[in-house]
Amino acid sequence: METKKYEYIDSLRGIAVLMVLMVHVGNFFKISTTEYFPDLLFGILYNGRIGVQLFFIISSFTLMFSFERRIGEKNGTSNFYIRRFFRIAPMYYLAILVITAYYIHLDAQNWDTLTTPWYISNFLFLNTLNPYWIKTIVPGGWSISVEFLFYIIFPFIASRIKNINMSAVALFTSLIVATLFMYIVKDRFVFFQLDFHQISFYYQLPVFFIGIFAYWLTKESYTKINNKTWLLLIIALFLFTYMGVPYYLFYTIIFCIAIFVLQKKPYKILCNKWLSKVGQVSFSMYIVHFFLIIMMNSFGIGRIIPVTNLFTSIINYILLYILVSVLTYTISYFSYKFIEVPGQNLGKKLIKKRSTNNISA
């Protein structure tokens, strides 16, 4: 994909990570950063969590472009897995090591409460499949697990979805499955206590299909959706009225429309070089900001100015958000340059070496 033409993709990634920072500056500090906030304002900040779903949509959307470009590539599926692994693993594995070192330093006697199943599930990106693993080791690691599990099934999915109708059917089917999953687990306390019902792979999977649908929407007109597909939509809507709509559905529809619009006309307010720069290091920022806030918590930082009323609370939050964003971006710039990029280059070298060996053979 040409850099300038697809600047809106990185810009949307930038928006996604800034949304995530918005909610975590609001609820991840030990000292309250939203004191005096009315419920409406806190609710707006809390909806920053939907930035994770924007990441998922962009991921599947861009993967479809890459898949189309590489059709016919020798060892295409295995090469895809190599690229994806070296895109995610170096930074994520470093995060596992850093958080472990932090826990050992914090409490050398009890650090072994980080159990073996937790480590195995995190190293294998399986932690989102089990409610007892899902919020372990790396803060926010559940979303990386969801992403990687989607990578595993993506080649199978992408090779079978050939048009907008098939993408719509896959989307509606996944939404029905996710809704049924929520309905089945709704009375099981442990699933709700650990948020497993909302952040597990099973419930988040439809978000990726929304990204795939967005991809086909940019290639084909929605008028090509046939009557059978519309019928499935009606069935899905009927099911939602009985069992409840996934919390992310409304927002992801907006994201899908945003991708469609920006692909046609990249409005500067949503697509610009500043957001694009943030988007380029957004994966590092997603991981780094958790550790930055943890360190700020250890120093008792949560107040930039004295907070005595709603006005000073809002000003304190804004200043704290700016501070966390700037520091996170600065650290992430270097982690991207010295960890992410070398990791991706290593994956490329392995693919090139395999290709050379195959030619020699």
mmCIF file of C-alpha atoms in Angstrom:
data_model
loop_
_atom_site.group_PDB
_atom_site.id
_atom_site.type_symbol
_atom_site.label_atom_id
_atom_site.label_comp_id
_atom_site.label_asym_id
_atom_site.label_seq_id
_atom_site.Cartn_x
_atom_site.Cartn_y
_atom_site.Cartn_z
ATOM 1 C CA MET A 1 0.000 0.000 0.000
ATOM 2 C CA GLU A 2 1.335 3.421 -0.949
ATOM 3 C CA THR A 3 2.357 5.414 2.127
ATOM 4 C CA LYS A 4 0.521 8.668 1.297
ATOM 5 C CA LYS A 5 -2.585 7.027 -0.068
ATOM 6 C CA TYR A 6 -3.079 4.965 3.088
ATOM 7 C CA GLU A 7 -2.035 7.615 5.603
ATOM 8 C CA TYR A 8 -5.579 7.433 6.963
ATOM 9 C CA ILE A 9 -4.851 3.908 8.225
ATOM 10 C CA ASP A 10 -1.995 5.054 10.470
ATOM 11 C CA SER A 11 -4.056 8.082 11.493
ATOM 12 C CA LEU A 12 -6.878 5.810 12.628
ATOM 13 C CA ARG A 13 -4.352 3.735 14.569
ATOM 14 C CA GLY A 14 -3.222 6.944 16.207
ATOM 15 C CA ILE A 15 -6.798 7.806 17.146
ATOM 16 C CA ALA A 16 -7.274 4.276 18.505
ATOM 17 C CA VAL A 17 -4.301 4.397 20.872
ATOM 18 C CA LEU A 18 -5.159 7.937 22.029
ATOM 19 C CA MET A 19 -8.654 6.673 22.862
ATOM 20 C CA VAL A 20 -7.168 3.835 24.920
ATOM 21 C CA LEU A 21 -4.927 6.288 26.771
ATOM 22 C CA MET A 22 -7.992 8.401 27.465
ATOM 23 C CA VAL A 23 -9.746 5.662 29.418
ATOM 24 C CA HIS A 24 -6.633 4.427 31.241
ATOM 25 C CA VAL A 25 -5.601 7.892 32.382
ATOM 26 C CA GLY A 26 -9.097 7.957 33.819
ATOM 27 C CA ASN A 27 -9.116 4.612 35.632
ATOM 28 C CA PHE A 28 -5.605 3.133 35.862
ATOM 29 C CA PHE A 29 -4.087 5.546 38.349
ATOM 30 C CA LYS A 30 -4.245 4.677 42.047
ATOM 31 C CA ILE A 31 -5.050 8.297 42.843
ATOM 32 C CA SER A 32 -8.441 9.209 41.378
ATOM 33 C CA THR A 33 -8.017 11.287 38.236
ATOM 34 C CA THR A 34 -11.746 11.700 37.627
ATOM 35 C CA GLU A 35 -12.792 13.045 41.008
ATOM 36 C CA TYR A 36 -15.884 15.292 40.753
ATOM 37 C CA PHE A 37 -16.548 14.059 37.199
ATOM 38 C CA PRO A 38 -20.293 13.660 36.505
ATOM 39 C CA ASP A 39 -21.424 10.266 35.231
ATOM 40 C CA LEU A 40 -21.874 11.592 31.691
ATOM 41 C CA LEU A 41 -18.294 12.840 31.450
ATOM 42 C CA PHE A 42 -16.866 9.694 33.015
ATOM 43 C CA GLY A 43 -18.936 7.621 30.589
ATOM 44 C CA ILE A 44 -17.428 9.508 27.635
ATOM 45 C CA LEU A 45 -13.918 8.801 28.925
ATOM 46 C CA TYR A 46 -14.761 5.156 29.597
ATOM 47 C CA ASN A 47 -15.834 4.712 26.000
ATOM 48 C CA GLY A 48 -12.205 5.254 25.063
ATOM 49 C CA ARG A 49 -11.918 1.489 25.545
ATOM 50 C CA ILE A 50 -13.524 1.140 22.102
ATOM 51 C CA GLY A 51 -10.156 2.171 20.712
ATOM 52 C CA VAL A 52 -9.168 -1.487 21.047
ATOM 53 C CA GLN A 53 -11.967 -2.476 18.665
ATOM 54 C CA LEU A 54 -10.785 0.206 16.228
ATOM 55 C CA PHE A 55 -7.366 -1.491 16.321
ATOM 56 C CA PHE A 56 -9.007 -4.829 15.505
ATOM 57 C CA ILE A 57 -10.988 -3.397 12.588
ATOM 58 C CA ILE A 58 -7.933 -1.695 11.092
ATOM 59 C CA SER A 59 -5.946 -4.906 11.531
ATOM 60 C CA SER A 60 -8.332 -7.109 9.562
ATOM 61 C CA PHE A 61 -8.938 -4.348 7.002
ATOM 62 C CA THR A 62 -5.219 -3.980 6.227
ATOM 63 C CA LEU A 63 -4.606 -7.732 6.351
ATOM 64 C CA MET A 64 -7.123 -8.135 3.535
ATOM 65 C CA PHE A 65 -5.118 -5.696 1.397
ATOM 66 C CA SER A 66 -1.919 -7.615 2.152
ATOM 67 C CA PHE A 67 -3.603 -10.931 1.425
ATOM 68 C CA GLU A 68 -4.850 -9.729 -1.947
ATOM 69 C CA ARG A 69 -1.411 -8.360 -2.846
ATOM 70 C CA ARG A 70 0.318 -11.619 -1.974
ATOM 71 C CA ILE A 71 -2.049 -14.068 -3.658
ATOM 72 C CA GLY A 72 0.097 -16.697 -5.378
ATOM 73 C CA GLU A 73 3.080 -16.163 -3.082
ATOM 74 C CA LYS A 74 4.984 -19.398 -2.479
ATOM 75 C CA ASN A 75 4.677 -20.544 1.155
ATOM 76 C CA GLY A 76 2.177 -17.722 1.548
ATOM 77 C CA THR A 77 0.461 -19.031 4.683
ATOM 78 C CA SER A 78 3.628 -19.860 6.602
ATOM 79 C CA ASN A 79 5.184 -16.557 5.512
ATOM 80 C CA PHE A 80 2.088 -14.777 6.836
ATOM 81 C CA TYR A 81 2.521 -16.416 10.243
ATOM 82 C CA ILE A 82 6.207 -15.485 10.332
ATOM 83 C CA ARG A 83 5.420 -11.843 9.541
ATOM 84 C CA ARG A 84 2.677 -11.658 12.140
ATOM 85 C CA PHE A 85 4.735 -13.367 14.853
ATOM 86 C CA PHE A 86 7.705 -11.054 14.421
ATOM 87 C CA ARG A 87 5.355 -8.066 14.266
ATOM 88 C CA ILE A 88 3.901 -8.834 17.704
ATOM 89 C CA ALA A 89 6.186 -11.130 19.684
ATOM 90 C CA PRO A 90 9.390 -9.067 20.252
ATOM 91 C CA MET A 91 7.640 -6.191 22.021
ATOM 92 C CA TYR A 92 5.143 -8.426 23.793
ATOM 93 C CA TYR A 93 7.750 -10.870 25.079
ATOM 94 C CA LEU A 94 9.837 -7.951 26.304
ATOM 95 C CA ALA A 95 6.763 -6.713 28.181
ATOM 96 C CA ILE A 96 6.426 -10.131 29.870
ATOM 97 C CA LEU A 97 10.055 -9.978 31.015
ATOM 98 C CA VAL A 98 9.767 -6.384 32.243
ATOM 99 C CA ILE A 99 6.564 -6.969 34.223
ATOM 100 C CA THR A 100 8.074 -10.103 35.770
ATOM 101 C CA ALA A 101 11.172 -8.168 36.830
ATOM 102 C CA TYR A 102 8.918 -5.478 38.300
ATOM 103 C CA TYR A 103 6.933 -8.008 40.337
ATOM 104 C CA ILE A 104 10.142 -9.628 41.608
ATOM 105 C CA HIS A 105 11.456 -6.222 42.651
ATOM 106 C CA LEU A 106 8.138 -5.289 44.222
ATOM 107 C CA ASP A 107 7.725 -8.463 46.265
ATOM 108 C CA ALA A 108 10.589 -10.936 45.922
ATOM 109 C CA GLN A 109 8.924 -13.424 48.246
ATOM 110 C CA ASN A 110 5.607 -13.747 46.468
ATOM 111 C CA TRP A 111 6.438 -13.128 42.805
ATOM 112 C CA ASP A 112 5.913 -16.831 42.113
ATOM 113 C CA THR A 113 2.172 -16.211 42.404
ATOM 114 C CA LEU A 114 2.584 -15.547 38.675
ATOM 115 C CA THR A 115 1.772 -19.149 37.843
ATOM 116 C CA THR A 116 3.195 -21.360 35.117
ATOM 117 C CA PRO A 117 -0.141 -21.605 33.228
ATOM 118 C CA TRP A 118 -0.202 -17.819 33.109
ATOM 119 C CA TYR A 119 3.231 -17.681 31.470
ATOM 120 C CA ILE A 120 2.538 -20.518 29.051
ATOM 121 C CA SER A 121 -0.768 -18.993 27.952
ATOM 122 C CA ASN A 122 0.812 -15.565 27.502
ATOM 123 C CA PHE A 123 3.823 -16.828 25.545
ATOM 124 C CA LEU A 124 1.495 -18.812 23.287
ATOM 125 C CA PHE A 125 -1.018 -15.936 23.013
ATOM 126 C CA LEU A 126 -3.787 -18.154 24.412
ATOM 127 C CA ASN A 127 -4.623 -16.143 27.524
ATOM 128 C CA THR A 128 -7.896 -14.824 26.124
ATOM 129 C CA LEU A 129 -9.355 -18.336 25.899
ATOM 130 C CA ASN A 130 -9.614 -18.933 29.644
ATOM 131 C CA PRO A 131 -11.149 -16.628 32.301
ATOM 132 C CA TYR A 132 -8.339 -17.492 34.735
ATOM 133 C CA TRP A 133 -5.607 -16.507 32.252
ATOM 134 C CA ILE A 134 -7.175 -13.519 30.518
ATOM 135 C CA LYS A 135 -5.948 -10.681 32.770
ATOM 136 C CA THR A 136 -2.558 -12.068 33.740
ATOM 137 C CA ILE A 137 1.069 -10.920 33.372
ATOM 138 C CA VAL A 138 0.957 -8.083 30.802
ATOM 139 C CA PRO A 139 -1.670 -5.361 31.367
ATOM 140 C CA GLY A 140 -3.880 -5.213 28.295
ATOM 141 C CA GLY A 141 -2.400 -8.485 27.039
ATOM 142 C CA TRP A 142 -5.867 -9.890 26.423
ATOM 143 C CA SER A 143 -6.235 -7.774 23.258
ATOM 144 C CA ILE A 144 -2.888 -8.952 21.894
ATOM 145 C CA SER A 145 -3.996 -12.533 22.446
ATOM 146 C CA VAL A 146 -7.282 -11.842 20.628
ATOM 147 C CA GLU A 147 -5.334 -10.289 17.748
ATOM 148 C CA PHE A 148 -2.905 -13.184 17.455
ATOM 149 C CA LEU A 149 -5.631 -15.822 17.579
ATOM 150 C CA PHE A 150 -7.308 -14.027 14.704
ATOM 151 C CA TYR A 151 -4.021 -14.221 12.796
ATOM 152 C CA ILE A 152 -4.141 -17.996 13.161
ATOM 153 C CA ILE A 153 -7.503 -18.310 11.426
ATOM 154 C CA PHE A 154 -7.117 -15.384 9.018
ATOM 155 C CA PRO A 155 -5.607 -17.238 6.004
ATOM 156 C CA PHE A 156 -8.480 -19.726 6.108
ATOM 157 C CA ILE A 157 -11.067 -16.943 6.331
ATOM 158 C CA ALA A 158 -9.540 -14.603 3.745
ATOM 159 C CA SER A 159 -9.206 -17.332 1.136
ATOM 160 C CA ARG A 160 -12.924 -18.123 1.379
ATOM 161 C CA ILE A 161 -14.505 -14.673 1.546
ATOM 162 C CA LYS A 162 -14.639 -13.634 -2.088
ATOM 163 C CA ASN A 163 -17.131 -10.751 -2.130
ATOM 164 C CA ILE A 164 -19.223 -8.370 -0.069
ATOM 165 C CA ASN A 165 -22.058 -10.869 0.360
ATOM 166 C CA MET A 166 -19.773 -13.539 1.792
ATOM 167 C CA SER A 167 -18.183 -10.986 4.114
ATOM 168 C CA ALA A 168 -21.634 -9.862 5.301
ATOM 169 C CA VAL A 169 -22.725 -13.460 5.937
ATOM 170 C CA ALA A 170 -19.515 -14.149 7.871
ATOM 171 C CA LEU A 171 -20.050 -10.974 9.908
ATOM 172 C CA PHE A 172 -23.662 -11.714 10.798
ATOM 173 C CA THR A 173 -22.845 -15.321 11.624
ATOM 174 C CA SER A 174 -20.002 -14.299 13.946
ATOM 175 C CA LEU A 175 -22.280 -11.754 15.657
ATOM 176 C CA ILE A 176 -24.883 -14.438 16.264
ATOM 177 C CA VAL A 177 -22.231 -16.767 17.723
ATOM 178 C CA ALA A 178 -20.878 -13.979 19.966
ATOM 179 C CA THR A 179 -24.376 -13.136 21.183
ATOM 180 C CA LEU A 180 -25.097 -16.784 21.941
ATOM 181 C CA PHE A 181 -21.795 -16.993 23.824
ATOM 182 C CA MET A 182 -22.787 -14.023 25.985
ATOM 183 C CA TYR A 183 -26.205 -15.567 26.604
ATOM 184 C CA ILE A 184 -24.677 -18.891 27.680
ATOM 185 C CA VAL A 185 -22.163 -17.398 30.138
ATOM 186 C CA LYS A 186 -24.341 -14.583 31.500
ATOM 187 C CA ASP A 187 -25.126 -16.415 34.742
ATOM 188 C CA ARG A 188 -21.579 -17.592 35.454
ATOM 189 C CA PHE A 189 -20.050 -15.242 38.005
ATOM 190 C CA VAL A 190 -16.373 -15.895 37.254
ATOM 191 C CA PHE A 191 -16.825 -14.835 33.622
ATOM 192 C CA PHE A 192 -18.248 -11.474 34.685
ATOM 193 C CA GLN A 193 -15.851 -10.948 37.592
ATOM 194 C CA LEU A 194 -12.845 -11.088 35.251
ATOM 195 C CA ASP A 195 -14.624 -9.441 32.259
ATOM 196 C CA PHE A 196 -14.142 -12.665 30.315
ATOM 197 C CA HIS A 197 -17.636 -12.355 28.855
ATOM 198 C CA GLN A 198 -16.696 -9.104 27.102
ATOM 199 C CA ILE A 199 -12.999 -9.367 26.244
ATOM 200 C CA SER A 200 -12.598 -13.021 25.295
ATOM 201 C CA PHE A 201 -11.701 -14.067 21.769
ATOM 202 C CA TYR A 202 -15.160 -15.575 21.278
ATOM 203 C CA TYR A 203 -16.918 -12.281 21.930
ATOM 204 C CA GLN A 204 -14.438 -10.023 20.124
ATOM 205 C CA LEU A 205 -14.149 -12.067 16.918
ATOM 206 C CA PRO A 206 -17.000 -10.284 15.058
ATOM 207 C CA VAL A 207 -15.044 -7.013 15.237
ATOM 208 C CA PHE A 208 -12.469 -8.444 12.826
ATOM 209 C CA PHE A 209 -15.234 -9.462 10.442
ATOM 210 C CA ILE A 210 -16.446 -5.863 10.500
ATOM 211 C CA GLY A 211 -12.967 -4.891 9.257
ATOM 212 C CA ILE A 212 -13.203 -7.496 6.496
ATOM 213 C CA PHE A 213 -16.649 -6.193 5.561
ATOM 214 C CA ALA A 214 -15.216 -2.650 5.453
ATOM 215 C CA TYR A 215 -12.550 -3.891 3.057
ATOM 216 C CA TRP A 216 -15.121 -5.343 0.682
ATOM 217 C CA LEU A 217 -17.274 -2.237 1.067
ATOM 218 C CA THR A 218 -14.398 -0.197 -0.390
ATOM 219 C CA LYS A 219 -14.144 -2.633 -3.318
ATOM 220 C CA GLU A 220 -17.815 -3.300 -4.082
ATOM 221 C CA SER A 221 -21.050 -1.350 -3.669
ATOM 222 C CA TYR A 222 -23.395 -2.231 -0.808
ATOM 223 C CA THR A 223 -26.109 -2.480 -3.503
ATOM 224 C CA LYS A 224 -24.583 -5.842 -4.425
ATOM 225 C CA ILE A 225 -25.762 -7.328 -1.124
ATOM 226 C CA ASN A 226 -28.424 -9.866 -2.097
ATOM 227 C CA ASN A 227 -31.774 -10.778 -0.517
ATOM 228 C CA LYS A 228 -30.467 -13.853 1.324
ATOM 229 C CA THR A 229 -27.861 -11.721 3.075
ATOM 230 C CA TRP A 230 -30.498 -9.153 4.074
ATOM 231 C CA LEU A 231 -32.600 -12.013 5.470
ATOM 232 C CA LEU A 232 -29.703 -13.151 7.641
ATOM 233 C CA LEU A 233 -29.353 -9.556 8.869
ATOM 234 C CA ILE A 234 -33.026 -9.550 9.912
ATOM 235 C CA ILE A 235 -32.521 -12.828 11.796
ATOM 236 C CA ALA A 236 -29.466 -11.388 13.540
ATOM 237 C CA LEU A 237 -31.361 -8.219 14.535
ATOM 238 C CA PHE A 238 -34.226 -10.324 15.888
ATOM 239 C CA LEU A 239 -31.766 -12.328 17.967
ATOM 240 C CA PHE A 240 -30.209 -9.113 19.318
ATOM 241 C CA THR A 241 -33.589 -7.822 20.520
ATOM 242 C CA TYR A 242 -33.970 -11.000 22.562
ATOM 243 C CA MET A 243 -30.426 -11.539 23.835
ATOM 244 C CA GLY A 244 -28.844 -8.077 23.674
ATOM 245 C CA VAL A 245 -26.536 -6.285 21.253
ATOM 246 C CA PRO A 246 -22.729 -6.595 21.715
ATOM 247 C CA TYR A 247 -21.532 -3.415 23.439
ATOM 248 C CA TYR A 248 -19.117 -2.574 20.625
ATOM 249 C CA LEU A 249 -21.522 -2.949 17.695
ATOM 250 C CA PHE A 250 -22.715 0.666 17.387
ATOM 251 C CA TYR A 251 -19.180 2.071 17.614
ATOM 252 C CA THR A 252 -17.697 -0.444 15.187
ATOM 253 C CA ILE A 253 -20.336 0.452 12.622
ATOM 254 C CA ILE A 254 -19.214 4.081 12.959
ATOM 255 C CA PHE A 255 -15.583 2.993 12.526
ATOM 256 C CA CYS A 256 -16.533 1.034 9.417
ATOM 257 C CA ILE A 257 -18.230 4.115 7.959
ATOM 258 C CA ALA A 258 -15.187 6.248 8.894
ATOM 259 C CA ILE A 259 -12.868 3.906 6.990
ATOM 260 C CA PHE A 260 -15.173 4.012 3.971
ATOM 261 C CA VAL A 261 -15.352 7.831 4.048
ATOM 262 C CA LEU A 262 -11.631 8.433 4.672
ATOM 263 C CA GLN A 263 -10.727 6.015 1.913
ATOM 264 C CA LYS A 264 -12.692 8.270 -0.439
ATOM 265 C CA LYS A 265 -11.655 11.607 1.077
ATOM 266 C CA PRO A 266 -9.022 11.813 3.864
ATOM 267 C CA TYR A 267 -10.290 14.729 5.966
ATOM 268 C CA LYS A 268 -7.371 16.498 7.668
ATOM 269 C CA ILE A 269 -8.940 16.493 11.118
ATOM 270 C CA LEU A 270 -8.905 12.680 11.112
ATOM 271 C CA CYS A 271 -6.069 12.044 8.691
ATOM 272 C CA ASN A 272 -2.867 14.036 9.144
ATOM 273 C CA LYS A 273 0.861 13.561 9.643
ATOM 274 C CA TRP A 274 0.665 13.983 13.435
ATOM 275 C CA LEU A 275 -1.905 11.264 13.961
ATOM 276 C CA SER A 276 -0.071 9.151 11.396
ATOM 277 C CA LYS A 277 3.185 9.432 13.365
ATOM 278 C CA VAL A 278 1.366 8.337 16.518
ATOM 279 C CA GLY A 279 -0.240 5.482 14.590
ATOM 280 C CA GLN A 280 3.115 4.197 13.363
ATOM 281 C CA VAL A 281 4.225 3.539 16.952
ATOM 282 C CA SER A 282 0.747 2.716 18.290
ATOM 283 C CA PHE A 283 1.516 -0.922 19.166
ATOM 284 C CA SER A 284 4.438 0.139 21.338
ATOM 285 C CA MET A 285 2.317 2.912 22.835
ATOM 286 C CA TYR A 286 -0.398 0.438 23.742
ATOM 287 C CA ILE A 287 2.059 -1.632 25.775
ATOM 288 C CA VAL A 288 4.267 1.182 27.089
ATOM 289 C CA HIS A 289 1.517 3.374 28.541
ATOM 290 C CA PHE A 290 0.522 0.683 31.034
ATOM 291 C CA PHE A 291 4.062 0.443 32.366
ATOM 292 C CA LEU A 292 4.426 4.215 32.454
ATOM 293 C CA ILE A 293 1.281 4.574 34.568
ATOM 294 C CA ILE A 294 2.439 1.720 36.838
ATOM 295 C CA MET A 295 5.709 3.587 37.430
ATOM 296 C CA MET A 296 3.865 6.862 38.009
ATOM 297 C CA ASN A 297 1.677 5.060 40.532
ATOM 298 C CA SER A 298 4.763 3.767 42.356
ATOM 299 C CA PHE A 299 5.881 7.392 42.793
ATOM 300 C CA GLY A 300 2.432 8.502 43.881
ATOM 301 C CA ILE A 301 1.899 10.667 40.809
ATOM 302 C CA GLY A 302 -1.706 11.409 39.954
ATOM 303 C CA ARG A 303 -2.032 15.089 40.641
ATOM 304 C CA ILE A 304 -0.462 17.799 38.472
ATOM 305 C CA ILE A 305 -2.404 20.533 40.256
ATOM 306 C CA PRO A 306 -4.487 20.496 43.477
ATOM 307 C CA VAL A 307 -7.972 19.130 42.803
ATOM 308 C CA THR A 308 -10.782 20.815 44.729
ATOM 309 C CA ASN A 309 -13.722 20.923 42.325
ATOM 310 C CA LEU A 310 -14.908 19.811 38.890
ATOM 311 C CA PHE A 311 -12.954 22.498 37.016
ATOM 312 C CA THR A 312 -9.601 21.712 38.660
ATOM 313 C CA SER A 313 -10.300 17.987 38.254
ATOM 314 C CA ILE A 314 -10.815 18.411 34.493
ATOM 315 C CA ILE A 315 -7.671 20.556 34.159
ATOM 316 C CA ASN A 316 -5.659 17.980 36.149
ATOM 317 C CA TYR A 317 -6.962 15.171 33.935
ATOM 318 C CA ILE A 318 -6.082 17.085 30.737
ATOM 319 C CA LEU A 319 -2.559 17.861 31.962
ATOM 320 C CA LEU A 320 -2.060 14.262 33.078
ATOM 321 C CA TYR A 321 -3.336 12.981 29.745
ATOM 322 C CA ILE A 322 -0.923 15.228 27.843
ATOM 323 C CA LEU A 323 1.968 14.143 30.081
ATOM 324 C CA VAL A 324 1.214 10.426 29.692
ATOM 325 C CA SER A 325 0.696 10.785 25.935
ATOM 326 C CA VAL A 326 3.957 12.677 25.344
ATOM 327 C CA LEU A 327 6.041 10.373 27.539
ATOM 328 C CA THR A 328 4.432 7.274 26.051
ATOM 329 C CA TYR A 329 5.066 8.467 22.499
ATOM 330 C CA THR A 330 8.693 9.358 23.290
ATOM 331 C CA ILE A 331 9.462 5.958 24.812
ATOM 332 C CA SER A 332 7.526 4.174 22.071
ATOM 333 C CA TYR A 333 9.439 5.976 19.330
ATOM 334 C CA PHE A 334 12.614 4.269 20.546
ATOM 335 C CA SER A 335 11.005 0.895 21.283
ATOM 336 C CA TYR A 336 9.561 0.919 17.762
ATOM 337 C CA LYS A 337 12.930 1.802 16.252
ATOM 338 C CA PHE A 338 15.065 -0.597 18.289
ATOM 339 C CA ILE A 339 12.665 -3.466 19.066
ATOM 340 C CA GLU A 340 9.718 -3.572 16.679
ATOM 341 C CA VAL A 341 11.511 -2.741 13.427
ATOM 342 C CA PRO A 342 14.474 -5.111 14.040
ATOM 343 C CA GLY A 343 11.957 -7.823 14.950
ATOM 344 C CA GLN A 344 10.039 -7.288 11.720
ATOM 345 C CA ASN A 345 13.286 -7.255 9.746
ATOM 346 C CA LEU A 346 14.273 -10.568 11.315
ATOM 347 C CA GLY A 347 10.993 -12.044 10.115
ATOM 348 C CA LYS A 348 11.648 -10.716 6.616
ATOM 349 C CA LYS A 349 15.141 -12.249 6.625
ATOM 350 C CA LEU A 350 13.732 -15.642 7.621
ATOM 351 C CA ILE A 351 11.215 -15.473 4.781
ATOM 352 C CA LYS A 352 13.906 -14.452 2.313
ATOM 353 C CA LYS A 353 16.170 -17.243 3.521
ATOM 354 C CA ARG A 354 13.384 -19.814 3.123
ATOM 355 C CA SER A 355 12.701 -18.511 -0.367
ATOM 356 C CA THR A 356 16.394 -18.758 -1.299
ATOM 357 C CA ASN A 357 16.633 -22.291 0.084
ATOM 358 C CA ASN A 358 13.575 -23.352 -1.885
ATOM 359 C CA ILE A 359 15.078 -21.972 -5.103
ATOM 360 C CA SER A 360 18.371 -23.752 -4.398
ATOM 361 C CA ALA A 361 16.567 -27.013 -3.742
#
